[in-house]
């Protein structure tokens, strides 16, 4: 099967792929955009974790709404509720074809667990 721009959005990835240990290392807001311009409206927060299943690579997980964890949770293990993963292609401007396949993540909530 060859993936197209439309079909690549339908691919889902199992959360088990990330590994059992997701360690929180950052939190930052994400904003609403209007006609390509960022507004001052915060839509939610992005939680950056390192993933044991990807040799410590970082992944950003978006959660809409208010901030659920802060700096005091850094370097603790995190557990996400209703974690959804997918893939998306990236391109190099002016060059044909896909440059890379990237992982995207969203969730409904996050908590700190022991570790």
Coordinates of N, CA, C and O in Angstrom, one line a residue:
X1 N 0.8 -1.2 0.0 CA 0.0 0.0 0.0 C 0.9 1.2 0.0 O 1.8 1.3 0.8
X2 N 0.6 2.2 -0.8 CA 1.3 3.4 -0.9 C 0.4 4.5 -0.2 O -0.8 4.6 -0.4
X3 N 1.0 5.2 0.8 CA 0.3 6.2 1.5 C 0.3 7.5 0.8 O 1.3 7.9 0.2
X4 N -0.8 8.2 0.8 CA -1.0 9.5 0.1 C -1.1 10.5 1.2 O -1.3 10.2 2.4
X5 N -1.2 11.8 0.8 CA -1.4 12.8 1.8 C -2.7 12.6 2.6 O -2.8 12.9 3.8
X6 N -3.7 12.0 2.0 CA -5.0 11.8 2.7 C -4.9 10.5 3.5 O -5.4 10.5 4.7
X7 N -4.4 9.5 3.0 CA -4.4 8.2 3.8 C -3.4 8.2 4.9 O -3.6 7.5 5.9
X8 N -2.3 9.0 4.9 CA -1.4 9.0 6.0 C -2.0 9.5 7.3 O -1.7 9.1 8.4
X9 N -3.1 10.3 7.2 CA -3.8 10.8 8.3 C -4.6 9.8 9.0 O -5.0 9.9 10.2
X10 N -4.9 8.7 8.3 CA -5.7 7.6 8.9 C -4.9 6.6 9.7 O -5.5 5.7 10.3
X11 N -3.6 6.7 9.6 CA -2.7 5.7 10.3 C -2.7 6.0 11.7 O -2.5 7.2 12.1
X12 N -2.9 5.0 12.6 CA -2.8 5.2 14.0 C -1.7 4.3 14.5 O -1.4 3.3 14.0
X13 N -1.1 4.7 15.6 CA 0.1 4.0 16.2 C -0.3 3.6 17.6 O -0.9 4.4 18.3
X14 N 0.1 2.4 18.0 CA -0.2 2.0 19.4 C 0.6 2.7 20.4 O 1.8 2.9 20.3
X15 N 0.0 3.2 21.5 CA 0.7 3.8 22.6 C 1.8 2.9 23.2 O 2.8 3.4 23.7
X16 N 1.7 1.6 23.1 CA 2.7 0.7 23.6 C 4.0 0.9 22.9 O 5.1 0.6 23.4
X17 N 4.0 1.5 21.7 CA 5.2 1.7 20.9 C 6.2 2.7 21.6 O 7.4 2.6 21.5
X18 N 5.6 3.6 22.5 CA 6.4 4.6 23.2 C 7.2 4.0 24.3 O 8.1 4.6 24.8
X19 N 6.8 2.8 24.8 CA 7.5 2.2 25.9 C 6.7 2.5 27.2 O 5.7 3.2 27.2
X20 N 7.2 1.9 28.3 CA 6.4 2.0 29.5 C 6.8 3.2 30.4 O 6.1 3.5 31.3
X21 N 7.9 3.8 30.0 CA 8.4 5.0 30.8 C 8.4 6.2 30.0 O 9.2 6.4 29.2
X22 N 7.4 7.1 30.3 CA 7.4 8.4 29.7 C 7.7 9.5 30.8 O 6.9 9.7 31.7
X23 N 8.9 10.1 30.6 CA 9.3 11.0 31.7 C 9.1 12.4 31.2 O 9.6 12.8 30.2
X24 N 8.4 13.2 32.0 CA 8.1 14.6 31.7 C 9.3 15.5 31.8 O 10.1 15.4 32.7
X25 N 9.6 16.2 30.7 CA 10.7 17.1 30.7 C 10.4 18.6 30.3 O 11.3 19.4 30.2
X26 N 9.1 18.8 30.0 CA 8.7 20.2 29.6 C 7.2 20.4 29.4 O 6.5 19.4 29.1
X27 N 6.8 21.6 29.7 CA 5.4 22.0 29.5 C 5.4 23.4 28.9 O 6.1 24.3 29.4
X28 N 4.6 23.6 27.9 CA 4.4 24.9 27.3 C 3.1 25.1 26.6 O 2.5 24.1 26.2
X29 N 2.5 26.3 26.5 CA 1.2 26.5 25.9 C 1.3 26.3 24.4 O 2.3 26.5 23.8
X30 N 0.1 26.0 23.8 CA 0.0 26.1 22.4 C -1.2 27.0 22.1 O -2.1 27.1 22.9
X31 N -1.1 27.8 21.0 CA -1.9 28.9 20.8 C -2.9 28.7 19.5 O -2.6 27.9 18.7
X32 N -3.9 29.5 19.5 CA -4.8 29.5 18.3 C -4.1 30.3 17.3 O -3.4 31.3 17.5
X33 N -4.3 29.9 16.0 CA -3.8 30.7 14.9 C -5.0 31.1 14.0 O -6.0 30.4 13.9
X34 N -4.9 32.4 13.5 CA -6.0 32.9 12.7 C -5.3 33.4 11.4 O -4.5 34.3 11.4
X35 N -5.7 32.9 10.2 CA -5.1 33.2 8.9 C -3.5 33.1 9.0 O -2.8 34.0 8.5
X36 N -3.0 32.1 9.6 CA -1.6 31.9 9.7 C -0.8 32.7 10.7 O 0.4 32.6 10.8
X37 N -1.6 33.5 11.5 CA -0.9 34.4 12.5 C -1.3 33.9 13.9 O -2.5 33.6 14.2
X38 N -0.4 33.8 14.8 CA -0.6 33.4 16.2 C -1.4 34.4 16.9 O -1.0 35.6 16.8
X39 N -2.4 34.0 17.6 CA -3.2 35.0 18.5 C -2.7 34.8 19.9 O -1.8 34.0 20.2
X40 N -3.2 35.5 20.9 CA -2.9 35.4 22.3 C -3.7 34.4 23.0 O -3.6 34.2 24.2
X41 N -4.6 33.7 22.3 CA -5.5 32.7 22.9 C -4.8 31.4 23.0 O -4.4 30.8 22.1
X42 N -4.7 30.9 24.3 CA -4.1 29.6 24.6 C -5.2 28.6 24.4 O -6.2 28.6 25.1
X43 N -4.9 27.6 23.6 CA -5.9 26.5 23.4 C -5.6 25.3 24.3 O -6.5 24.5 24.6
X44 N -4.4 25.2 24.8 CA -4.1 24.0 25.7 C -2.6 24.0 25.9 O -1.9 25.1 25.7
X45 N -2.1 22.9 26.4 CA -0.6 22.8 26.7 C 0.0 21.6 26.1 O -0.7 20.5 25.9
X46 N 1.2 21.7 25.7 CA 2.0 20.6 25.2 C 3.0 20.1 26.2 O 3.7 20.9 26.9
X47 N 2.9 18.8 26.5 CA 3.7 18.1 27.5 C 4.8 17.3 26.8 O 4.5 16.4 26.0
X48 N 6.0 17.7 27.0 CA 7.1 17.0 26.3 C 7.7 15.9 27.2 O 7.9 16.1 28.4
X49 N 7.7 14.7 26.7 CA 8.2 13.5 27.4 C 9.3 12.8 26.7 O 9.4 12.9 25.4
X50 N 10.2 12.1 27.4 CA 11.1 11.2 26.8 C 10.5 9.8 26.8 O 9.8 9.5 27.8
X51 N 10.7 9.1 25.8 CA 10.1 7.8 25.6 C 11.1 6.6 25.7 O 12.0 6.6 24.8
X52 N 10.9 5.7 26.6 CA 11.8 4.6 26.8 C 11.8 3.7 25.5 O 12.8 3.0 25.2
X53 N 10.6 3.6 24.8 CA 10.5 2.8 23.7 C 11.2 3.3 22.4 O 11.4 2.6 21.4
X54 N 11.7 4.6 22.5 CA 12.4 5.2 21.4 C 13.7 5.8 21.9 O 14.2 6.8 21.5
X55 N 14.4 5.0 22.7 CA 15.8 5.3 23.2 C 15.9 6.7 23.8 O 16.9 7.4 23.6
X56 N 14.9 7.2 24.5 CA 14.9 8.5 25.1 C 14.5 9.6 24.2 O 14.6 10.8 24.6
X57 N 14.1 9.4 23.0 CA 13.7 10.4 22.1 C 12.5 11.2 22.7 O 11.7 10.6 23.5
X58 N 12.3 12.5 22.4 CA 11.3 13.3 22.9 C 10.0 13.3 22.1 O 10.1 13.2 20.8
X59 N 8.9 13.4 22.7 CA 7.6 13.5 22.0 C 6.8 14.5 22.7 O 6.7 14.6 23.9
X60 N 6.1 15.4 21.9 CA 5.2 16.4 22.4 C 3.8 15.8 22.4 O 3.3 15.3 21.3
X61 N 3.1 15.9 23.5 CA 1.7 15.5 23.6 C 0.8 16.7 23.9 O 1.0 17.3 24.9
X62 N -0.1 17.0 23.0 CA -1.0 18.1 23.2 C -2.3 17.7 24.0 O -2.9 16.7 23.7
X63 N -2.6 18.6 25.0 CA -3.8 18.4 25.7 C -4.6 19.7 25.8 O -4.0 20.7 26.3
X64 N -5.8 19.8 25.2 CA -6.5 21.0 25.2 C -7.0 21.4 26.6 O -7.1 20.6 27.5
X65 N -7.1 22.7 26.8 CA -7.7 23.2 28.1 C -6.6 23.8 29.0 O -5.5 24.2 28.6
X66 N -6.9 23.7 30.3 CA -6.0 24.3 31.3 C -4.7 23.5 31.5 O -4.7 22.3 31.2
X67 N -3.7 24.1 32.1 CA -2.5 23.4 32.4 C -2.7 22.5 33.6 O -3.2 22.8 34.6
X68 N -2.3 21.2 33.4 CA -2.5 20.2 34.4 C -1.3 19.9 35.2 O -1.4 19.4 36.4
X69 N -0.1 20.1 34.7 CA 1.2 19.8 35.4 C 2.1 21.0 35.2 O 2.1 21.6 34.1
X70 N 3.0 21.2 36.1 CA 4.0 22.3 36.0 C 5.4 21.8 36.2 O 5.6 20.6 36.2
X71 N 6.3 22.7 36.4 CA 7.7 22.4 36.6 C 8.0 21.4 37.7 O 9.0 20.7 37.6
X72 N 7.2 21.4 38.7 CA 7.4 20.5 39.8 C 7.3 19.0 39.4 O 7.8 18.1 40.1
X73 N 6.7 18.8 38.3 CA 6.5 17.4 37.8 C 7.6 17.0 36.8 O 7.7 15.8 36.4
X74 N 8.5 17.9 36.5 CA 9.6 17.5 35.6 C 10.4 16.4 36.2 O 10.6 16.3 37.4
X75 N 10.9 15.5 35.4 CA 11.7 14.4 35.7 C 11.0 13.3 36.4 O 11.5 12.4 37.1
X76 N 9.6 13.4 36.4 CA 8.8 12.3 36.9 C 8.1 11.6 35.8 O 8.0 12.1 34.7
X77 N 7.7 10.3 36.0 CA 7.0 9.6 35.0 C 5.6 10.1 34.9 O 5.0 10.5 35.8
X78 N 5.1 10.2 33.6 CA 3.8 10.7 33.3 C 2.9 9.6 32.7 O 3.4 8.7 32.0
X79 N 1.6 9.7 33.0 CA 0.6 8.8 32.4 C -0.4 9.6 31.8 O -1.0 10.5 32.5
X80 N -0.7 9.3 30.5 CA -1.7 10.1 29.8 C -3.0 9.3 29.7 O -3.0 8.1 29.5
X81 N -4.1 10.0 29.8 CA -5.4 9.4 29.6 C -5.9 9.6 28.1 O -5.7 10.7 27.6
X82 N -6.4 8.5 27.6 CA -6.9 8.6 26.2 C -5.8 9.1 25.2 O -6.1 9.9 24.4
X83 N -4.6 8.5 25.3 CA -3.5 8.9 24.4 C -3.8 8.4 23.0 O -4.0 7.3 22.8
X84 N -3.7 9.3 22.1 CA -3.9 9.0 20.6 C -2.6 9.4 19.9 O -2.1 10.5 20.1
X85 N -2.1 8.5 19.1 CA -0.9 8.7 18.3 C -1.2 8.6 16.8 O -2.1 7.7 16.4
X86 N -0.5 9.3 16.0 CA -0.7 9.2 14.5 C 0.6 9.7 13.9 O 1.6 10.0 14.6
X87 N 0.7 9.6 12.6 CA 1.8 10.0 11.8 C 1.5 11.2 10.9 O 0.3 11.3 10.5
X88 N 2.5 11.9 10.5 CA 2.3 12.9 9.5 C 3.6 13.1 8.7 O 4.7 13.0 9.3
X89 N 3.5 13.4 7.4 CA 4.8 13.6 6.7 C 5.3 15.1 6.8 O 4.5 16.0 7.0
X90 N 6.6 15.2 6.6 CA 7.1 16.6 6.5 C 7.9 16.7 5.1 O 8.3 15.6 4.6
X91 N 7.9 17.9 4.6 CA 8.5 18.1 3.3 C 9.6 19.2 3.3 O 9.5 20.0 4.2
X92 N 10.5 19.1 2.4 CA 11.4 20.2 2.2 C 10.9 21.1 1.1 O 10.6 20.6 0.0
X93 N 10.7 22.4 1.4 CA 10.2 23.3 0.4 C 11.0 23.3 -0.9 O 12.3 23.4 -0.9
X94 N 10.4 23.1 -2.0 CA 11.0 23.1 -3.3 C 11.6 21.8 -3.7 O 12.1 21.7 -4.8
X95 N 11.4 20.7 -2.9 CA 11.9 19.4 -3.3 C 10.7 18.5 -3.3 O 9.8 18.5 -2.5
X96 N 10.7 17.5 -4.3 CA 9.6 16.6 -4.4 C 9.7 15.5 -3.3 O 10.8 15.2 -2.8
X97 N 8.5 15.0 -3.0 CA 8.5 13.9 -2.1 C 8.5 14.2 -0.6 O 8.7 15.4 -0.2
X98 N 8.3 13.2 0.2 CA 8.3 13.3 1.6 C 9.7 13.3 2.2 O 10.5 12.4 1.8
X99 N 10.1 14.2 3.1 CA 11.4 14.2 3.7 C 11.4 13.2 4.9 O 12.4 12.5 5.1
X100 N 10.4 13.2 5.7 CA 10.4 12.3 6.9 C 8.9 12.1 7.3 O 8.0 12.8 6.9
X101 N 8.8 11.0 8.1 CA 7.5 10.7 8.7 C 7.6 11.0 10.2 O 8.6 10.5 10.8
X102 N 6.7 11.8 10.7 CA 6.8 12.2 12.1 C 5.6 11.7 12.9 O 4.6 11.3 12.4
X103 N 5.8 11.6 14.2 CA 4.8 11.1 15.2 C 4.1 12.3 15.8 O 4.8 13.3 16.3
X104 N 2.8 12.3 15.9 CA 2.0 13.3 16.6 C 1.2 12.6 17.7 O 0.9 11.5 17.6
X105 N 1.0 13.4 18.8 CA 0.3 12.8 19.9 C -0.7 13.8 20.6 O -0.4 15.0 20.6
X106 N -1.8 13.3 21.1 CA -2.7 14.1 21.8 C -3.3 13.2 22.9 O -3.3 12.0 22.9
X107 N -3.9 13.9 24.0 CA -4.5 13.1 25.1 C -5.6 14.0 25.7 O -5.7 15.2 25.4
X108 N -6.3 13.4 26.6 CA -7.3 14.1 27.3 C -6.8 14.6 28.7 O -7.4 15.6 29.2
X109 N -5.8 14.0 29.3 CA -5.3 14.3 30.6 C -4.0 13.7 30.8 O -3.5 12.9 30.1
X110 N -3.3 14.2 31.9 CA -2.0 13.7 32.3 C -1.9 13.7 33.8 O -2.3 14.6 34.4
X111 N -1.2 12.7 34.4 CA -0.9 12.7 35.8 C 0.5 12.2 36.0 O 1.1 11.6 35.1
X112 N 1.0 12.5 37.2 CA 2.4 12.0 37.5 C 2.2 10.6 38.2 O 1.3 10.4 39.0
X113 N 3.1 9.7 37.9 CA 3.1 8.4 38.6 C 4.5 8.2 39.2 O 5.4 8.9 38.9
X114 N 4.6 7.2 40.1 CA 5.8 7.0 40.8 C 6.9 6.7 39.8 O 6.7 6.0 38.8
X115 N 8.1 7.0 40.2 CA 9.3 6.7 39.3 C 10.2 7.8 39.3 O 10.8 8.5 38.7

